CSV table of C-alpha atoms in Angstrom, one decimal:
chain,number,residue,atom,x,y,z
A,591,MET,CA,55.3,4.5,-84.5
A,592,SER,CA,52.2,4.2,-82.2
A,593,LYS,CA,51.4,0.7,-81.5
A,594,THR,CA,48.3,-0.9,-80.1
A,595,ILE,CA,49.0,-2.8,-76.8
A,596,LEU,CA,46.8,-4.8,-74.8
A,597,ILE,CA,47.7,-5.2,-71.1
A,598,THR,CA,46.0,-7.6,-68.6
A,599,GLY,CA,45.7,-6.5,-64.9
A,600,ALA,CA,46.3,-2.9,-65.8
A,601,THR,CA,44.2,-1.2,-62.9
A,602,ASP,CA,47.2,-1.3,-60.5
A,603,GLY,CA,50.7,-2.5,-59.8
A,604,ILE,CA,53.2,-3.0,-62.7
A,605,GLY,CA,50.3,-3.2,-65.2
A,606,LEU,CA,49.1,0.3,-64.3
A,607,VAL,CA,52.5,1.9,-64.3
A,608,THR,CA,53.2,0.1,-67.8
A,609,ALA,CA,50.1,1.3,-69.2
A,610,ARG,CA,50.4,5.1,-68.1
A,611,LYS,CA,54.0,5.1,-69.4
A,612,LEU,CA,53.0,3.7,-72.8
A,613,VAL,CA,50.0,6.2,-73.1
A,614,GLU,CA,52.1,9.2,-72.4
A,615,SER,CA,54.5,7.9,-75.2
A,616,GLY,CA,51.6,8.0,-77.5
A,617,HIS,CA,50.6,4.3,-77.8
A,618,LYS,CA,47.1,3.1,-77.9
A,619,VAL,CA,46.6,1.2,-75.0
A,620,LEU,CA,43.7,-1.2,-74.4
A,621,LEU,CA,43.3,-1.7,-70.6
A,622,HIS,CA,41.9,-4.9,-68.9
A,623,GLY,CA,40.7,-5.1,-65.4
A,624,ARG,CA,38.6,-7.4,-63.3
A,625,ASN,CA,36.9,-4.7,-61.4
A,626,ALA,CA,34.6,-2.5,-63.2
A,627,SER,CA,34.9,0.5,-60.7
A,628,LYS,CA,38.7,0.1,-60.5
A,629,LEU,CA,38.9,0.2,-64.4
A,630,ASP,CA,36.5,3.2,-64.4
A,631,ALA,CA,38.9,5.1,-62.1
A,632,VAL,CA,41.9,4.2,-64.2
A,633,MET,CA,40.2,5.4,-67.3
A,634,GLU,CA,39.2,8.6,-65.8
A,635,SER,CA,42.7,9.2,-64.5
A,636,LEU,CA,43.8,8.9,-68.0
A,637,ALA,CA,41.1,11.1,-69.5
A,638,GLU,CA,43.3,13.4,-71.2
A,639,TYR,CA,44.4,10.5,-73.3
A,640,LYS,CA,40.8,9.3,-74.0
A,641,ASN,CA,41.5,8.8,-77.5
A,642,GLN,CA,44.3,6.4,-77.0
A,643,ILE,CA,42.8,4.1,-74.2
A,644,GLN,CA,39.8,1.4,-74.3
A,645,GLY,CA,38.9,-0.5,-71.4
A,646,TYR,CA,37.8,-4.2,-71.0
A,647,ILE,CA,36.3,-6.3,-68.2
A,648,ALA,CA,36.8,-9.8,-67.6
A,649,ASP,CA,37.5,-12.1,-64.5
A,650,LEU,CA,40.5,-14.3,-65.5
A,651,SER,CA,39.9,-17.1,-63.2
A,652,ASN,CA,36.7,-17.8,-65.2
A,653,LEU,CA,37.9,-19.0,-68.8
A,654,GLU,CA,34.6,-18.4,-70.4
A,655,GLN,CA,35.2,-14.7,-69.4
A,656,VAL,CA,38.4,-15.0,-71.1
A,657,THR,CA,36.9,-16.2,-74.4
A,658,LYS,CA,34.3,-13.6,-74.2
A,659,LEU,CA,37.3,-10.7,-73.7
A,660,ALA,CA,38.9,-12.1,-76.8
A,661,GLN,CA,35.4,-12.0,-78.8
A,662,GLU,CA,35.1,-8.3,-77.6
A,663,LEU,CA,38.6,-7.6,-78.6
A,664,PHE,CA,37.7,-9.1,-82.1
A,665,ARG,CA,34.8,-6.8,-82.2
A,666,THR,CA,36.6,-3.5,-81.4
A,667,GLN,CA,40.1,-4.2,-82.7
A,668,THR,CA,41.5,-4.9,-86.1
A,669,GLN,CA,45.2,-5.6,-85.0
A,670,ILE,CA,47.1,-6.0,-81.6
A,671,ASP,CA,50.9,-5.2,-81.8
A,672,VAL,CA,51.6,-6.4,-78.4
A,673,LEU,CA,49.9,-8.3,-75.7
A,674,ILE,CA,51.4,-7.9,-72.1
A,675,ASN,CA,50.0,-10.8,-69.9
A,676,ASN,CA,50.6,-9.1,-66.5
A,677,ALA,CA,47.7,-10.2,-64.6
A,678,GLY,CA,48.7,-12.6,-61.8
A,679,ILE,CA,47.4,-13.8,-58.4
A,680,LEU,CA,49.4,-15.3,-55.4
A,681,LYS,CA,46.8,-15.4,-52.6
A,682,ALA,CA,43.1,-15.5,-52.9
A,683,PRO,CA,40.2,-16.3,-50.4
A,684,LYS,CA,39.2,-19.2,-52.4
A,685,THR,CA,42.0,-21.2,-54.1
A,686,GLN,CA,39.8,-23.4,-56.2
A,687,THR,CA,37.7,-22.2,-58.9
A,688,LEU,CA,34.2,-23.6,-59.8
A,689,ALA,CA,35.7,-25.6,-62.4
A,690,GLY,CA,37.6,-27.3,-59.8
A,691,LEU,CA,41.2,-25.7,-60.9
A,692,ASP,CA,43.8,-24.1,-58.7
A,693,VAL,CA,43.2,-20.2,-59.3
A,694,ARG,CA,47.0,-19.7,-59.7
A,695,PHE,CA,47.1,-22.1,-62.5
A,696,VAL,CA,44.1,-20.5,-64.1
A,697,VAL,CA,44.9,-16.9,-63.8
A,698,ASN,CA,48.6,-17.0,-64.3
A,699,THR,CA,48.8,-19.9,-66.8
A,700,LEU,CA,45.8,-21.0,-68.4
A,701,ALA,CA,44.2,-17.6,-68.9
A,702,PRO,CA,47.1,-16.0,-70.6
A,703,TYR,CA,47.5,-18.8,-72.9
A,704,LEU,CA,43.9,-19.2,-74.1
A,705,LEU,CA,43.8,-15.2,-74.5
A,706,SER,CA,47.0,-15.4,-76.5
A,707,GLN,CA,45.9,-18.3,-78.7
A,708,SER,CA,42.4,-16.9,-79.2
A,709,LEU,CA,43.8,-13.6,-80.4
A,710,MET,CA,46.2,-15.0,-82.9
A,711,PRO,CA,44.2,-13.7,-85.8
A,712,LEU,CA,44.8,-10.2,-84.7
A,713,PHE,CA,48.6,-10.7,-84.3
A,714,ASN,CA,51.0,-10.4,-87.2
A,715,LYS,CA,54.6,-11.7,-87.6
A,716,GLU,CA,56.1,-8.5,-85.8
A,717,SER,CA,53.7,-8.7,-83.0
A,718,ARG,CA,54.9,-9.7,-79.3
A,719,VAL,CA,53.5,-11.6,-76.5
A,720,VAL,CA,55.3,-10.5,-73.3
A,721,ASN,CA,54.5,-13.0,-70.3
A,722,LEU,CA,55.0,-11.8,-66.9
A,723,SER,CA,57.1,-14.8,-65.4
A,724,SER,CA,59.0,-14.7,-61.9
A,725,ALA,CA,62.2,-15.6,-60.4
A,726,ALA,CA,59.9,-18.1,-58.4
A,727,GLN,CA,59.8,-21.1,-60.6
A,728,ALA,CA,59.1,-24.8,-59.3
A,729,PRO,CA,58.7,-28.2,-60.9
A,730,ILE,CA,55.0,-28.6,-61.9
A,731,ASP,CA,52.8,-31.3,-60.3
A,732,ILE,CA,50.8,-32.2,-63.4
A,733,GLN,CA,47.9,-33.5,-61.1
A,734,GLY,CA,47.9,-30.1,-59.4
A,735,LEU,CA,47.9,-28.3,-62.7
A,736,LEU,CA,45.0,-30.6,-63.9
A,737,GLY,CA,43.0,-29.8,-60.6
A,738,ASN,CA,43.2,-33.4,-59.5
A,739,LYS,CA,45.4,-32.2,-56.4
A,740,GLY,CA,44.9,-29.3,-54.2
A,741,TYR,CA,47.7,-27.0,-52.9
A,742,HIS,CA,48.3,-26.0,-49.1
A,743,ASN,CA,51.0,-23.6,-49.8
A,744,ASP,CA,50.5,-20.5,-51.9
A,745,MET,CA,53.8,-20.1,-53.0
A,746,ALA,CA,54.1,-23.6,-54.2
A,747,ALA,CA,51.0,-23.3,-56.5
A,748,TYR,CA,52.3,-19.7,-57.7
A,749,ALA,CA,55.9,-21.0,-58.5
A,750,GLN,CA,54.5,-23.7,-60.3
A,751,SER,CA,52.1,-21.7,-62.4
A,752,LYS,CA,54.9,-19.3,-63.5
A,753,LEU,CA,57.1,-22.1,-64.4
A,754,ALA,CA,54.2,-23.4,-66.5
A,755,LEU,CA,53.7,-19.8,-67.9
A,756,THR,CA,57.3,-19.9,-69.0
A,757,ILE,CA,57.1,-23.2,-70.6
A,758,TRP,CA,54.1,-22.4,-72.7
A,759,SER,CA,56.1,-19.2,-73.9
A,760,LYS,CA,58.8,-21.4,-75.1
A,761,GLY,CA,56.5,-23.9,-76.4
A,762,LEU,CA,54.3,-21.4,-78.5
A,763,ALA,CA,57.2,-19.6,-79.7
A,764,ALA,CA,58.5,-22.7,-81.4
A,765,GLU,CA,55.1,-23.5,-82.8
A,766,HIS,CA,54.9,-19.7,-84.3
A,767,ALA,CA,58.5,-19.4,-85.3
A,768,GLU,CA,57.8,-18.7,-89.1
A,769,THR,CA,54.5,-16.7,-88.6
A,770,GLY,CA,55.0,-14.9,-85.4
A,771,PRO,CA,54.0,-13.6,-83.0
A,772,SER,CA,57.1,-13.6,-80.6
A,773,PHE,CA,56.7,-15.0,-77.1
A,774,ILE,CA,58.8,-13.7,-74.4
A,775,ALA,CA,58.8,-14.5,-70.8
A,776,VAL,CA,60.2,-11.8,-68.5
A,777,ASN,CA,60.7,-11.8,-64.8
A,778,PRO,CA,60.2,-8.0,-64.2
A,779,GLY,CA,62.2,-8.2,-60.9
A,780,SER,CA,61.7,-9.6,-57.6
A,781,LEU,CA,59.8,-7.8,-54.6
A,782,LEU,CA,58.5,-5.0,-56.4
A,783,ALA,CA,56.0,-2.8,-54.9
A,784,SER,CA,52.9,-4.7,-56.1
A,785,LYS,CA,49.7,-5.8,-54.0
A,786,MET,CA,51.0,-9.2,-54.6
A,787,VAL,CA,54.1,-8.7,-52.9
A,788,LYS,CA,52.6,-6.9,-50.1
A,789,GLU,CA,50.2,-9.6,-49.3
A,790,GLY,CA,52.8,-12.4,-49.9
A,791,PHE,CA,55.7,-11.1,-48.2
A,792,GLY,CA,54.7,-8.3,-46.0
A,793,VAL,CA,57.1,-5.8,-47.3
A,794,ALA,CA,56.6,-2.4,-49.1
A,795,GLY,CA,58.8,-3.6,-52.2
A,796,ASN,CA,60.8,-1.9,-54.9
A,797,ASP,CA,59.9,0.9,-57.3
A,798,LEU,CA,57.3,-0.6,-59.8
A,799,SER,CA,59.1,1.3,-62.6
A,800,ILE,CA,61.6,-1.3,-62.6
A,801,GLY,CA,59.3,-3.7,-63.7
A,802,ALA,CA,57.2,-1.4,-66.0
A,803,ASN,CA,60.4,-0.4,-67.9
A,804,ILE,CA,61.6,-3.9,-68.7
A,805,LEU,CA,58.1,-4.7,-69.9
A,806,ILE,CA,58.0,-1.7,-72.1
A,807,LYS,CA,61.6,-2.7,-73.5
A,808,ALA,CA,60.5,-6.3,-74.0
A,809,ALA,CA,57.3,-5.1,-76.0
A,810,LEU,CA,59.1,-2.4,-78.2
A,811,SER,CA,62.8,-2.4,-78.2
A,812,ASP,CA,65.1,-3.9,-81.0
A,813,GLU,CA,66.9,-5.9,-78.4
A,814,PHE,CA,63.9,-8.0,-78.0
A,815,SER,CA,63.1,-8.4,-81.7
A,816,GLN,CA,64.8,-11.6,-82.1
A,817,ALA,CA,64.0,-12.8,-78.5
A,818,SER,CA,61.1,-15.2,-79.0
A,819,GLY,CA,61.2,-18.2,-76.8
A,820,GLN,CA,63.7,-16.6,-74.5
A,821,TYR,CA,63.5,-15.6,-70.8
A,822,PHE,CA,64.6,-12.5,-69.6
A,823,ASP,CA,65.7,-12.4,-65.8
A,824,ASN,CA,65.5,-8.6,-64.8
A,825,ASP,CA,67.1,-9.4,-61.4
A,826,ILE,CA,70.5,-9.8,-63.3
A,827,GLY,CA,69.5,-7.5,-66.4
A,828,ARG,CA,70.0,-10.1,-69.1
A,829,PHE,CA,68.6,-13.0,-70.9
A,830,SER,CA,69.1,-16.2,-69.0
A,831,ASP,CA,68.1,-19.9,-68.5
A,832,PRO,CA,64.8,-20.4,-66.8
A,833,HIS,CA,64.0,-23.4,-64.5
A,834,PRO,CA,65.7,-26.4,-66.1
A,835,ASP,CA,62.4,-27.9,-66.6
A,836,ALA,CA,61.5,-25.4,-69.1
A,837,LEU,CA,64.5,-26.4,-71.1
A,838,ASP,CA,63.5,-30.2,-71.0
A,839,LYS,CA,61.6,-31.3,-74.2
A,840,VAL,CA,59.7,-33.9,-72.4
A,841,LYS,CA,58.5,-31.9,-69.7
A,842,ILE,CA,57.6,-29.0,-72.1
A,843,GLU,CA,55.4,-31.7,-74.0
A,844,THR,CA,53.8,-32.7,-71.0
A,845,VAL,CA,52.8,-29.4,-69.7
A,846,MET,CA,51.8,-28.2,-73.0
A,847,SER,CA,49.7,-31.1,-73.5
A,848,ALA,CA,47.9,-30.7,-69.9
A,849,ILE,CA,47.5,-27.0,-70.8
A,850,HIS,CA,46.0,-27.7,-74.1
A,851,THR,CA,43.5,-30.2,-72.7
A,852,LEU,CA,42.5,-27.7,-70.2
A,853,VAL,CA,41.7,-24.6,-72.5
A,854,LYS,CA,40.3,-26.5,-75.5
A,855,PRO,CA,36.7,-26.6,-74.4
A,856,HIS,CA,36.9,-22.7,-73.9
A,857,SER,CA,38.3,-21.9,-77.2
A,858,ASN,CA,36.6,-20.8,-80.4
A,859,THR,CA,39.8,-21.2,-82.5
A,860,SER,CA,41.8,-24.1,-83.6
A,861,LEU,CA,44.3,-24.8,-80.8
């Protein structure tokens, strides 16, 4: 059965490979991109599937644009079966947003949280939210998350933002256990051939299809139908425990409270 699937960061890397595979399999794919010309090029490359694709522009480092993206999705869609929060960032020319927050936390943690919460009326009990986590997870400095402290190390900010994403995946899974959707955090595989890996580690990386295939599996397969709140580590090919902090109730509540505080002013829904 054809599904309606929204993918953020769908103009390159794992997101683009995932989108192409899903479209070719007959699904309706909503492609998000930050750059209009790049999104146009992707849409053109998928022109033979024009009835299955729609494009959306938003800069996820700006939470106001995330809210506008959600509003545009409400205007154009009646249901979303799967949201794949794929967009992410490691390095940036400016690491602090105009709002004074670290861009890694905004793009990797806050934007997908806000988007997921804002789109809740378009989900149903069977819907899934697949969050692109990472093997790189590190204890979160709450002051860094809140924007009260800067980071001099790109990887430290990135690893903390990915743990925060993994934590809210678990937190929202518990909150929506009865009504859905499911929330699943996935490490798609380390050192895949993405722009982020090339910029961050200076290596070509492994086949992006490794990551795309597990995202598709998490989005659609029966194996993940009861996986809400779980973490799948594709480096070892199975469900696993994330960083211990993502299993600590007090730390989960602390991080969830901070995230809620930061996104609340940008939300049109009851968070």
